[in-house]
PDB file of C-alpha atoms and ligand atoms in Angstrom:
ATOM      1  CA  MET A   1       6.438   4.492  -3.292  1.00  0.00           C
ATOM      2  CA  THR A   2       8.670   7.104  -4.861  1.00  0.00           C
ATOM      3  CA  GLY A   3       7.190   9.890  -6.931  1.00  0.00           C
ATOM      4  CA  LYS A   4       7.304  10.035 -10.703  1.00  0.00           C
ATOM      5  CA  ILE A   5       8.720  12.782 -12.904  1.00  0.00           C
ATOM      6  CA  VAL A   6       7.063  14.377 -15.921  1.00  0.00           C
ATOM      7  CA  VAL A   7       8.943  17.063 -17.843  1.00  0.00           C
ATOM      8  CA  ILE A   8       7.233  19.369 -20.320  1.00  0.00           C
ATOM      9  CA  SER A   9       9.487  21.316 -22.601  1.00  0.00           C
ATOM     10  CA  ALA A  10       9.187  23.334 -25.803  1.00  0.00           C
ATOM     11  CA  PRO A  11      10.479  26.265 -27.750  1.00  0.00           C
ATOM     12  CA  SER A  12       9.311  29.575 -26.322  1.00  0.00           C
ATOM     13  CA  GLY A  13       5.830  30.352 -27.659  1.00  0.00           C
ATOM     14  CA  ALA A  14       4.777  26.744 -28.305  1.00  0.00           C
ATOM     15  CA  GLY A  15       2.244  26.947 -25.481  1.00  0.00           C
ATOM     16  CA  LYS A  16       3.828  24.642 -22.940  1.00  0.00           C
ATOM     17  CA  THR A  17       2.979  26.788 -19.916  1.00  0.00           C
ATOM     18  CA  SER A  18      -0.750  26.765 -20.771  1.00  0.00           C
ATOM     19  CA  ILE A  19      -0.592  23.003 -21.255  1.00  0.00           C
ATOM     20  CA  ALA A  20       1.375  22.479 -18.021  1.00  0.00           C
ATOM     21  CA  ARG A  21      -1.177  24.545 -16.053  1.00  0.00           C
ATOM     22  CA  GLU A  22      -4.080  22.528 -17.373  1.00  0.00           C
ATOM     23  CA  ILE A  23      -2.303  19.221 -16.718  1.00  0.00           C
ATOM     24  CA  LEU A  24      -1.682  20.289 -13.110  1.00  0.00           C
ATOM     25  CA  ARG A  25      -5.337  21.233 -12.742  1.00  0.00           C
ATOM     26  CA  ARG A  26      -6.466  17.847 -14.039  1.00  0.00           C
ATOM     27  CA  ASN A  27      -4.000  15.807 -11.957  1.00  0.00           C
ATOM     28  CA  PRO A  28      -4.166  16.659  -8.265  1.00  0.00           C
ATOM     29  CA  THR A  29      -1.390  14.152  -7.477  1.00  0.00           C
ATOM     30  CA  LEU A  30       1.023  16.050  -9.710  1.00  0.00           C
ATOM     31  CA  ARG A  31       2.887  18.953  -8.168  1.00  0.00           C
ATOM     32  CA  PHE A  32       4.653  21.751 -10.006  1.00  0.00           C
ATOM     33  CA  SER A  33       8.425  21.710  -9.524  1.00  0.00           C
ATOM     34  CA  VAL A  34       9.311  25.279  -8.538  1.00  0.00           C
ATOM     35  CA  SER A  35      12.597  26.367 -10.117  1.00  0.00           C
ATOM     36  CA  ALA A  36      14.956  29.114  -9.062  1.00  0.00           C
ATOM     37  CA  THR A  37      15.608  32.039 -11.395  1.00  0.00           C
ATOM     38  CA  THR A  38      17.396  35.362 -11.520  1.00  0.00           C
ATOM     39  CA  ARG A  39      14.888  36.964 -13.871  1.00  0.00           C
ATOM     40  CA  PRO A  40      12.667  39.693 -12.413  1.00  0.00           C
ATOM     41  CA  MET A  41       9.290  38.663 -11.062  1.00  0.00           C
ATOM     42  CA  ARG A  42       6.414  39.293 -13.494  1.00  0.00           C
ATOM     43  CA  ILE A  43       3.086  40.765 -12.482  1.00  0.00           C
ATOM     44  CA  GLY A  44       0.937  38.048 -10.951  1.00  0.00           C
ATOM     45  CA  GLU A  45       3.877  35.800 -10.047  1.00  0.00           C
ATOM     46  CA  ARG A  46       4.592  34.741  -6.474  1.00  0.00           C
ATOM     47  CA  GLU A  47       7.797  33.835  -4.667  1.00  0.00           C
ATOM     48  CA  GLY A  48       7.932  30.092  -4.027  1.00  0.00           C
ATOM     49  CA  LYS A  49       4.907  29.409  -6.199  1.00  0.00           C
ATOM     50  CA  ASP A  50       6.080  30.309  -9.695  1.00  0.00           C
ATOM     51  CA  TYR A  51       9.795  30.521  -8.952  1.00  0.00           C
ATOM     52  CA  PHE A  52      12.263  31.124  -6.150  1.00  0.00           C
ATOM     53  CA  PHE A  53      13.572  34.504  -7.232  1.00  0.00           C
ATOM     54  CA  LEU A  54      17.285  34.812  -6.485  1.00  0.00           C
ATOM     55  CA  ALA A  55      19.877  37.530  -7.022  1.00  0.00           C
ATOM     56  CA  PRO A  56      22.566  36.455  -9.527  1.00  0.00           C
ATOM     57  CA  ASP A  57      25.239  36.221  -6.783  1.00  0.00           C
ATOM     58  CA  GLU A  58      23.053  34.008  -4.660  1.00  0.00           C
ATOM     59  CA  PHE A  59      22.264  31.809  -7.660  1.00  0.00           C
ATOM     60  CA  ARG A  60      25.978  31.432  -8.513  1.00  0.00           C
ATOM     61  CA  LYS A  61      26.778  30.597  -4.881  1.00  0.00           C
ATOM     62  CA  ARG A  62      24.207  27.836  -4.899  1.00  0.00           C
ATOM     63  CA  VAL A  63      25.549  26.514  -8.220  1.00  0.00           C
ATOM     64  CA  ALA A  64      29.023  26.372  -6.651  1.00  0.00           C
ATOM     65  CA  ALA A  65      27.584  24.566  -3.629  1.00  0.00           C
ATOM     66  CA  GLY A  66      26.149  21.887  -5.960  1.00  0.00           C
ATOM     67  CA  GLU A  67      22.553  22.655  -5.031  1.00  0.00           C
ATOM     68  CA  PHE A  68      21.120  22.306  -8.547  1.00  0.00           C
ATOM     69  CA  VAL A  69      20.028  19.180 -10.428  1.00  0.00           C
ATOM     70  CA  GLU A  70      20.570  21.293 -13.547  1.00  0.00           C
ATOM     71  CA  TRP A  71      20.729  24.934 -14.463  1.00  0.00           C
ATOM     72  CA  GLU A  72      20.889  26.978 -17.671  1.00  0.00           C
ATOM     73  CA  GLU A  73      21.383  30.539 -18.749  1.00  0.00           C
ATOM     74  CA  ILE A  74      18.384  31.462 -20.880  1.00  0.00           C
ATOM     75  CA  TYR A  75      17.785  34.879 -22.438  1.00  0.00           C
ATOM     76  CA  GLY A  76      20.419  36.377 -20.129  1.00  0.00           C
ATOM     77  CA  ASN A  77      18.970  34.992 -16.879  1.00  0.00           C
ATOM     78  CA  TYR A  78      19.742  31.872 -14.877  1.00  0.00           C
ATOM     79  CA  TYR A  79      17.158  29.154 -14.320  1.00  0.00           C
ATOM     80  CA  GLY A  80      17.677  25.985 -12.317  1.00  0.00           C
ATOM     81  CA  THR A  81      16.087  23.021 -10.594  1.00  0.00           C
ATOM     82  CA  LEU A  82      16.961  22.717  -6.910  1.00  0.00           C
ATOM     83  CA  GLN A  83      18.021  19.245  -5.832  1.00  0.00           C
ATOM     84  CA  ALA A  84      16.473  19.672  -2.378  1.00  0.00           C
ATOM     85  CA  GLU A  85      13.057  20.461  -3.872  1.00  0.00           C
ATOM     86  CA  VAL A  86      13.105  17.370  -6.078  1.00  0.00           C
ATOM     87  CA  ASP A  87      14.400  15.046  -3.347  1.00  0.00           C
ATOM     88  CA  ALA A  88      11.785  16.217  -0.842  1.00  0.00           C
ATOM     89  CA  ALA A  89       8.930  15.594  -3.281  1.00  0.00           C
ATOM     90  CA  LEU A  90      10.116  12.211  -4.529  1.00  0.00           C
ATOM     91  CA  VAL A  91      10.838  10.845  -1.042  1.00  0.00           C
ATOM     92  CA  GLN A  92       7.288  11.781  -0.026  1.00  0.00           C
ATOM     93  CA  GLY A  93       5.997   9.856  -3.052  1.00  0.00           C
ATOM     94  CA  ARG A  94       4.772  12.990  -4.788  1.00  0.00           C
ATOM     95  CA  HIS A  95       4.750  13.186  -8.578  1.00  0.00           C
ATOM     96  CA  LEU A  96       6.472  16.216 -10.052  1.00  0.00           C
ATOM     97  CA  LEU A  97       5.791  18.206 -13.211  1.00  0.00           C
ATOM     98  CA  PHE A  98       8.693  20.237 -14.579  1.00  0.00           C
ATOM     99  CA  ASP A  99       8.341  23.139 -16.992  1.00  0.00           C
ATOM    100  CA  VAL A 100      11.930  23.656 -18.128  1.00  0.00           C
ATOM    101  CA  ASP A 101      13.834  24.450 -21.302  1.00  0.00           C
ATOM    102  CA  VAL A 102      14.904  21.656 -23.661  1.00  0.00           C
ATOM    103  CA  LYS A 103      18.467  21.395 -22.350  1.00  0.00           C
ATOM    104  CA  GLY A 104      17.256  21.285 -18.756  1.00  0.00           C
ATOM    105  CA  ALA A 105      14.837  18.499 -19.698  1.00  0.00           C
ATOM    106  CA  LEU A 106      17.642  16.379 -21.135  1.00  0.00           C
ATOM    107  CA  SER A 107      19.797  16.985 -18.032  1.00  0.00           C
ATOM    108  CA  ILE A 108      16.920  15.838 -15.812  1.00  0.00           C
ATOM    109  CA  LYS A 109      16.632  12.659 -17.902  1.00  0.00           C
ATOM    110  CA  CYS A 110      20.356  11.974 -17.388  1.00  0.00           C
ATOM    111  CA  LYS A 111      19.874  12.062 -13.605  1.00  0.00           C
ATOM    112  CA  TYR A 112      16.431  10.464 -13.483  1.00  0.00           C
ATOM    113  CA  GLN A 113      16.187   7.921 -16.317  1.00  0.00           C
ATOM    114  CA  GLN A 114      12.626   7.061 -15.353  1.00  0.00           C
ATOM    115  CA  ALA A 115      11.503  10.657 -16.071  1.00  0.00           C
ATOM    116  CA  LEU A 116       8.989  11.092 -18.897  1.00  0.00           C
ATOM    117  CA  LEU A 117      10.030  13.860 -21.305  1.00  0.00           C
ATOM    118  CA  ILE A 118       7.271  15.466 -23.378  1.00  0.00           C
ATOM    119  CA  PHE A 119       8.179  17.862 -26.164  1.00  0.00           C
ATOM    120  CA  ILE A 120       5.503  20.376 -27.157  1.00  0.00           C
ATOM    121  CA  SER A 121       6.001  21.325 -30.757  1.00  0.00           C
ATOM    122  CA  PRO A 122       4.431  24.246 -32.629  1.00  0.00           C
ATOM    123  CA  PRO A 123       2.561  23.285 -35.833  1.00  0.00           C
ATOM    124  CA  SER A 124       5.321  25.112 -37.751  1.00  0.00           C
ATOM    125  CA  ALA A 125       8.168  27.557 -37.227  1.00  0.00           C
ATOM    126  CA  ALA A 126       6.035  30.257 -38.873  1.00  0.00           C
ATOM    127  CA  VAL A 127       3.163  29.739 -36.418  1.00  0.00           C
ATOM    128  CA  LEU A 128       5.611  29.867 -33.539  1.00  0.00           C
ATOM    129  CA  GLU A 129       6.985  33.197 -34.712  1.00  0.00           C
ATOM    130  CA  GLU A 130       3.455  34.540 -35.161  1.00  0.00           C
ATOM    131  CA  ARG A 131       2.521  33.494 -31.611  1.00  0.00           C
ATOM    132  CA  LEU A 132       5.656  35.046 -30.160  1.00  0.00           C
ATOM    133  CA  ARG A 133       5.054  38.321 -31.998  1.00  0.00           C
ATOM    134  CA  ALA A 134       1.497  38.413 -30.682  1.00  0.00           C
ATOM    135  CA  ARG A 135       2.704  38.258 -27.083  1.00  0.00           C
ATOM    136  CA  LEU A 136       2.468  41.765 -25.778  1.00  0.00           C
ATOM    137  CA  THR A 137       5.108  41.113 -23.114  1.00  0.00           C
ATOM    138  CA  GLU A 138       7.892  40.708 -25.640  1.00  0.00           C
ATOM    139  CA  ASP A 139       9.945  43.712 -26.593  1.00  0.00           C
ATOM    140  CA  ALA A 140      11.918  43.589 -29.862  1.00  0.00           C
ATOM    141  CA  THR A 141      15.198  42.477 -28.277  1.00  0.00           C
ATOM    142  CA  MET A 142      13.544  39.732 -26.269  1.00  0.00           C
ATOM    143  CA  LEU A 143      11.634  38.549 -29.311  1.00  0.00           C
ATOM    144  CA  ALA A 144      14.855  38.315 -31.342  1.00  0.00           C
ATOM    145  CA  ARG A 145      16.572  36.399 -28.509  1.00  0.00           C
ATOM    146  CA  ARG A 146      13.749  33.902 -28.268  1.00  0.00           C
ATOM    147  CA  LEU A 147      13.596  33.396 -32.042  1.00  0.00           C
ATOM    148  CA  GLU A 148      17.347  32.848 -32.157  1.00  0.00           C
ATOM    149  CA  ARG A 149      17.075  29.833 -29.842  1.00  0.00           C
ATOM    150  CA  VAL A 150      14.232  28.142 -31.743  1.00  0.00           C
ATOM    151  CA  PRO A 151      16.311  26.030 -34.225  1.00  0.00           C
ATOM    152  CA  MET A 152      18.413  24.604 -31.365  1.00  0.00           C
ATOM    153  CA  GLU A 153      15.248  23.876 -29.382  1.00  0.00           C
ATOM    154  CA  LEU A 154      13.444  22.140 -32.274  1.00  0.00           C
ATOM    155  CA  ALA A 155      16.544  20.038 -32.976  1.00  0.00           C
ATOM    156  CA  GLN A 156      16.263  18.377 -29.535  1.00  0.00           C
ATOM    157  CA  ALA A 157      12.761  16.952 -30.160  1.00  0.00           C
ATOM    158  CA  PRO A 158      13.939  13.450 -31.244  1.00  0.00           C
ATOM    159  CA  GLN A 159      15.593  12.962 -27.846  1.00  0.00           C
ATOM    160  CA  PHE A 160      12.271  13.289 -26.015  1.00  0.00           C
ATOM    161  CA  ASP A 161      10.062  10.317 -25.111  1.00  0.00           C
ATOM    162  CA  ARG A 162       6.963  11.863 -26.656  1.00  0.00           C
ATOM    163  CA  CYS A 163       6.243  14.758 -28.989  1.00  0.00           C
ATOM    164  CA  VAL A 164       2.869  16.527 -29.024  1.00  0.00           C
ATOM    165  CA  VAL A 165       1.978  19.144 -31.634  1.00  0.00           C
ATOM    166  CA  ASN A 166       0.153  22.102 -30.132  1.00  0.00           C
ATOM    167  CA  ASP A 167      -2.094  22.879 -33.082  1.00  0.00           C
ATOM    168  CA  VAL A 168      -5.286  23.337 -31.070  1.00  0.00           C
ATOM    169  CA  LEU A 169      -4.724  23.817 -27.339  1.00  0.00           C
ATOM    170  CA  GLU A 170      -7.609  21.648 -26.118  1.00  0.00           C
ATOM    171  CA  ARG A 171      -6.611  18.750 -28.380  1.00  0.00           C
ATOM    172  CA  ALA A 172      -2.963  18.988 -27.331  1.00  0.00           C
ATOM    173  CA  VAL A 173      -3.956  19.054 -23.639  1.00  0.00           C
ATOM    174  CA  THR A 174      -6.041  15.892 -24.129  1.00  0.00           C
ATOM    175  CA  GLU A 175      -3.110  14.115 -25.772  1.00  0.00           C
ATOM    176  CA  VAL A 176      -0.650  15.178 -23.058  1.00  0.00           C
ATOM    177  CA  GLN A 177      -3.170  14.186 -20.379  1.00  0.00           C
ATOM    178  CA  GLU A 178      -3.399  10.636 -21.806  1.00  0.00           C
ATOM    179  CA  ILE A 179       0.384  10.330 -21.901  1.00  0.00           C
ATOM    180  CA  VAL A 180       0.743  11.633 -18.329  1.00  0.00           C
ATOM    181  CA  GLU A 181      -2.009   9.363 -16.973  1.00  0.00           C
ATOM    182  CA  GLN A 182      -0.336   6.304 -18.515  1.00  0.00           C
ATOM    183  CA  HIS A 183       2.994   7.275 -16.956  1.00  0.00           C
ATOM    184  CA  LEU A 184       1.557   7.906 -13.491  1.00  0.00           C
ATOM    185  CA  GLN A 185      -0.301   4.590 -13.527  1.00  0.00           C
ATOM    186  CA  LYS A 186       2.850   2.579 -14.283  1.00  0.00           C
ATOM    187  CA  SER A 187       4.004   0.615 -11.255  1.00  0.00           C
TER     188      SER A 187
HETATM  189  P1  5GP B 201      10.124  32.214 -18.261  1.00  0.00           P
HETATM  190  O1  5GP B 201      11.103  33.311 -18.005  1.00  0.00           O
HETATM  191  O2  5GP B 201       9.250  32.502 -19.450  1.00  0.00           O
HETATM  192  O3  5GP B 201       9.343  31.850 -17.027  1.00  0.00           O
HETATM  193  O4  5GP B 201      10.960  30.911 -18.636  1.00  0.00           O
HETATM  194  C1  5GP B 201      11.905  30.940 -19.664  1.00  0.00           C
HETATM  195  C2  5GP B 201      12.359  29.525 -19.962  1.00  0.00           C
HETATM  196  O5  5GP B 201      13.056  28.974 -18.828  1.00  0.00           O
HETATM  197  C3  5GP B 201      11.202  28.571 -20.214  1.00  0.00           C
HETATM  198  O6  5GP B 201      11.551  27.762 -21.338  1.00  0.00           O
HETATM  199  C4  5GP B 201      11.137  27.737 -18.969  1.00  0.00           C
HETATM  200  O7  5GP B 201      10.594  26.447 -19.193  1.00  0.00           O
HETATM  201  C5  5GP B 201      12.605  27.657 -18.620  1.00  0.00           C
HETATM  202  N1  5GP B 201      12.857  27.236 -17.228  1.00  0.00           N
HETATM  203  C6  5GP B 201      12.131  27.509 -16.136  1.00  0.00           C
HETATM  204  N2  5GP B 201      12.663  26.936 -15.049  1.00  0.00           N
HETATM  205  C7  5GP B 201      13.751  26.257 -15.477  1.00  0.00           C
HETATM  206  C8  5GP B 201      14.711  25.412 -14.830  1.00  0.00           C
HETATM  207  O8  5GP B 201      14.698  25.161 -13.637  1.00  0.00           O
HETATM  208  N3  5GP B 201      15.702  24.892 -15.603  1.00  0.00           N
HETATM  209  C9  5GP B 201      15.767  25.119 -16.939  1.00  0.00           C
HETATM  210  N4  5GP B 201      16.758  24.535 -17.617  1.00  0.00           N
HETATM  211  N5  5GP B 201      14.879  25.887 -17.582  1.00  0.00           N
HETATM  212  C10 5GP B 201      13.878  26.451 -16.867  1.00  0.00           C
END
């Protein structure tokens, strides 16, 4: 049996990371796909668990060597999915959960048509902005960069298999959980 792919994507601030964490907790057969990035490690993050943290030169070298399923430059840093990581999991029959940006999600779908793409949408653009402003980690420049990308991100929603509105976290998690369970049970 080969593993299945679930991709969760959303505009920054829509709450996809909280949802992804809870989905992983509820589905022991689902494993988080660890991406590579050039952004600095945040407090509490671990190498190989949250990301593989690479220097920009190393990242570019691996892009040139064709090691990525997809990669994007987001907010001035590179992020990418390593082909070797995906292959190893799928061959072992493990299911993978991806937390990637909207463009990355669509690239994954191009390579793996059987992947399930879930778009997490904020209840409104205003709520999204409010949530982003409330995040203490964002400085003004970063906040502006994230807000700038939102219209492009929201415009990709129709290309996803499913769209879930994150109005109330617990409700959204329940909805995503049902969608994921259905997908994993498919033969
Ligand atoms: P953060 O820096 O907050 O961890 O992530 C910033 C954005 O990069 C998020 O939207 C996250 O989902 C996305 N991201 C993380 N890993 C990847 C990846 O491998 N590929 C792509 N395209 N986006 C990623």
